[in-house]
Amino acid sequence: MSALYGADVSDTGEAMNVMNLDVIPPPSHAATDLNYEADLKTALDPILSELLDGAERAGWDRRKAAYAMKFLAARNLTDGKDPPGNGSSAG
C-alpha cells in the first residue's frame, strides 16, 4: 500500500483506506512564477495516480475515472467557491 493512504475505521468498524493529503508539499514559487504550474503538477501527480489506481482496484474503468475527476474538478471551480488566496489566476 502507498504512503499516501492510511487506515481509518468506518462507522461499522470496518477498515477503509483514506488518502493522506498532508503529503502534498506547499508551493515553493509564487503563482505568477513560470515554474509554479510544473511544481504543482509534480506535487499532484502521485496523488492522482493513487486515486486512479484505487478506483481501478475497486473495479472502475481507469479512463472513465479520470474523466469523472476532470468533470468534478471543473465543477468544483464553478460552484461559486472563491479561488484560494495564493495569487491563483483561476476565475
PDB file of N, CA and C in Angstrom, residues 52-84:
ATOM      1  N   LEU A  52      -6.508   7.137  -9.092  1.00  0.00           N
ATOM      2  CA  LEU A  52      -6.893   6.329 -10.245  1.00  0.00           C
ATOM      3  C   LEU A  52      -6.634   4.841 -10.004  1.00  0.00           C
ATOM      4  N   ASP A  53      -5.506   4.525  -9.374  1.00  0.00           N
ATOM      5  CA  ASP A  53      -5.209   3.125  -9.043  1.00  0.00           C
ATOM      6  C   ASP A  53      -6.278   2.556  -8.117  1.00  0.00           C
ATOM      7  N   GLY A  54      -6.666   3.348  -7.119  1.00  0.00           N
ATOM      8  CA  GLY A  54      -7.693   2.893  -6.176  1.00  0.00           C
ATOM      9  C   GLY A  54      -9.026   2.671  -6.851  1.00  0.00           C
ATOM     10  N   ALA A  55      -9.401   3.573  -7.752  1.00  0.00           N
ATOM     11  CA  ALA A  55     -10.658   3.414  -8.489  1.00  0.00           C
ATOM     12  C   ALA A  55     -10.616   2.150  -9.341  1.00  0.00           C
ATOM     13  N   GLU A  56      -9.461   1.928  -9.981  1.00  0.00           N
ATOM     14  CA  GLU A  56      -9.307   0.742 -10.825  1.00  0.00           C
ATOM     15  C   GLU A  56      -9.349  -0.539  -9.984  1.00  0.00           C
ATOM     16  N   ARG A  57      -8.695  -0.536  -8.828  1.00  0.00           N
ATOM     17  CA  ARG A  57      -8.733  -1.713  -7.942  1.00  0.00           C
ATOM     18  C   ARG A  57     -10.152  -2.026  -7.491  1.00  0.00           C
ATOM     19  N   ALA A  58     -10.951  -0.957  -7.341  1.00  0.00           N
ATOM     20  CA  ALA A  58     -12.337  -1.138  -6.909  1.00  0.00           C
ATOM     21  C   ALA A  58     -13.245  -1.606  -8.041  1.00  0.00           C
ATOM     22  N   GLY A  59     -12.692  -1.666  -9.260  1.00  0.00           N
ATOM     23  CA  GLY A  59     -13.469  -2.170 -10.378  1.00  0.00           C
ATOM     24  C   GLY A  59     -13.920  -1.115 -11.378  1.00  0.00           C
ATOM     25  N   TRP A  60     -13.556   0.150 -11.154  1.00  0.00           N
ATOM     26  CA  TRP A  60     -13.927   1.214 -12.076  1.00  0.00           C
ATOM     27  C   TRP A  60     -12.964   1.251 -13.250  1.00  0.00           C
ATOM     28  N   ASP A  61     -13.458   1.663 -14.400  1.00  0.00           N
ATOM     29  CA  ASP A  61     -12.634   1.840 -15.576  1.00  0.00           C
ATOM     30  C   ASP A  61     -11.743   3.069 -15.350  1.00  0.00           C
ATOM     31  N   ARG A  62     -10.430   2.902 -15.536  1.00  0.00           N
ATOM     32  CA  ARG A  62      -9.470   3.971 -15.247  1.00  0.00           C
ATOM     33  C   ARG A  62      -9.735   5.229 -16.087  1.00  0.00           C
ATOM     34  N   ARG A  63     -10.003   5.052 -17.372  1.00  0.00           N
ATOM     35  CA  ARG A  63     -10.247   6.199 -18.251  1.00  0.00           C
ATOM     36  C   ARG A  63     -11.511   6.948 -17.832  1.00  0.00           C
ATOM     37  N   LYS A  64     -12.563   6.206 -17.495  1.00  0.00           N
ATOM     38  CA  LYS A  64     -13.799   6.859 -17.061  1.00  0.00           C
ATOM     39  C   LYS A  64     -13.614   7.535 -15.709  1.00  0.00           C
ATOM     40  N   ALA A  65     -12.789   6.956 -14.848  1.00  0.00           N
ATOM     41  CA  ALA A  65     -12.496   7.581 -13.554  1.00  0.00           C
ATOM     42  C   ALA A  65     -11.746   8.895 -13.760  1.00  0.00           C
ATOM     43  N   ALA A  66     -10.795   8.909 -14.686  1.00  0.00           N
ATOM     44  CA  ALA A  66     -10.054  10.140 -14.985  1.00  0.00           C
ATOM     45  C   ALA A  66     -11.005  11.206 -15.528  1.00  0.00           C
ATOM     46  N   TYR A  67     -11.921  10.794 -16.398  1.00  0.00           N
ATOM     47  CA  TYR A  67     -12.891  11.739 -16.933  1.00  0.00           C
ATOM     48  C   TYR A  67     -13.773  12.289 -15.815  1.00  0.00           C
ATOM     49  N   ALA A  68     -14.204  11.417 -14.910  1.00  0.00           N
ATOM     50  CA  ALA A  68     -15.045  11.857 -13.790  1.00  0.00           C
ATOM     51  C   ALA A  68     -14.291  12.855 -12.913  1.00  0.00           C
ATOM     52  N   MET A  69     -12.989  12.616 -12.691  1.00  0.00           N
ATOM     53  CA  MET A  69     -12.188  13.546 -11.895  1.00  0.00           C
ATOM     54  C   MET A  69     -12.075  14.898 -12.594  1.00  0.00           C
ATOM     55  N   LYS A  70     -11.916  14.869 -13.907  1.00  0.00           N
ATOM     56  CA  LYS A  70     -11.840  16.107 -14.687  1.00  0.00           C
ATOM     57  C   LYS A  70     -13.151  16.886 -14.549  1.00  0.00           C
ATOM     58  N   PHE A  71     -14.268  16.193 -14.672  1.00  0.00           N
ATOM     59  CA  PHE A  71     -15.581  16.806 -14.529  1.00  0.00           C
ATOM     60  C   PHE A  71     -15.751  17.394 -13.134  1.00  0.00           C
ATOM     61  N   LEU A  72     -15.405  16.606 -12.117  1.00  0.00           N
ATOM     62  CA  LEU A  72     -15.566  17.070 -10.740  1.00  0.00           C
ATOM     63  C   LEU A  72     -14.667  18.263 -10.431  1.00  0.00           C
ATOM     64  N   ALA A  73     -13.459  18.261 -10.985  1.00  0.00           N
ATOM     65  CA  ALA A  73     -12.551  19.394 -10.779  1.00  0.00           C
ATOM     66  C   ALA A  73     -13.126  20.656 -11.402  1.00  0.00           C
ATOM     67  N   ALA A  74     -13.649  20.546 -12.603  1.00  0.00           N
ATOM     68  CA  ALA A  74     -14.233  21.699 -13.273  1.00  0.00           C
ATOM     69  C   ALA A  74     -15.471  22.182 -12.518  1.00  0.00           C
ATOM     70  N   ARG A  75     -16.295  21.266 -12.069  1.00  0.00           N
ATOM     71  CA  ARG A  75     -17.496  21.639 -11.318  1.00  0.00           C
ATOM     72  C   ARG A  75     -17.113  22.318 -10.012  1.00  0.00           C
ATOM     73  N   ASN A  76     -16.058  21.827  -9.382  1.00  0.00           N
ATOM     74  CA  ASN A  76     -15.595  22.407  -8.134  1.00  0.00           C
ATOM     75  C   ASN A  76     -15.200  23.869  -8.324  1.00  0.00           C
ATOM     76  N   LEU A  77     -14.625  24.192  -9.480  1.00  0.00           N
ATOM     77  CA  LEU A  77     -14.226  25.569  -9.760  1.00  0.00           C
ATOM     78  C   LEU A  77     -15.409  26.466 -10.064  1.00  0.00           C
ATOM     79  N   THR A  78     -16.488  25.903 -10.567  1.00  0.00           N
ATOM     80  CA  THR A  78     -17.628  26.715 -10.983  1.00  0.00           C
ATOM     81  C   THR A  78     -18.764  26.714  -9.971  1.00  0.00           C
ATOM     82  N   ASP A  79     -18.592  26.080  -8.832  1.00  0.00           N
ATOM     83  CA  ASP A  79     -19.644  26.018  -7.817  1.00  0.00           C
ATOM     84  C   ASP A  79     -19.696  27.267  -6.943  1.00  0.00           C
ATOM     85  N   GLY A  80     -19.115  28.370  -7.413  1.00  0.00           N
ATOM     86  CA  GLY A  80     -19.190  29.605  -6.668  1.00  0.00           C
ATOM     87  C   GLY A  80     -18.171  29.717  -5.557  1.00  0.00           C
ATOM     88  N   LYS A  81     -17.214  28.810  -5.516  1.00  0.00           N
ATOM     89  CA  LYS A  81     -16.186  28.885  -4.486  1.00  0.00           C
ATOM     90  C   LYS A  81     -15.163  29.928  -4.906  1.00  0.00           C
ATOM     91  N   ASP A  82     -14.733  30.731  -3.959  1.00  0.00           N
ATOM     92  CA  ASP A  82     -13.701  31.718  -4.238  1.00  0.00           C
ATOM     93  C   ASP A  82     -12.380  31.016  -4.446  1.00  0.00           C
ATOM     94  N   PRO A  83     -11.557  31.514  -5.382  1.00  0.00           N
ATOM     95  CA  PRO A  83     -10.227  30.906  -5.552  1.00  0.00           C
ATOM     96  C   PRO A  83      -9.399  31.124  -4.298  1.00  0.00           C
ATOM     97  N   PRO A  84      -8.464  30.197  -4.017  1.00  0.00           N
ATOM     98  CA  PRO A  84      -7.626  30.352  -2.836  1.00  0.00           C
ATOM     99  C   PRO A  84      -6.804  31.627  -2.934  1.00  0.00           C
TER     100      PRO A  84
END
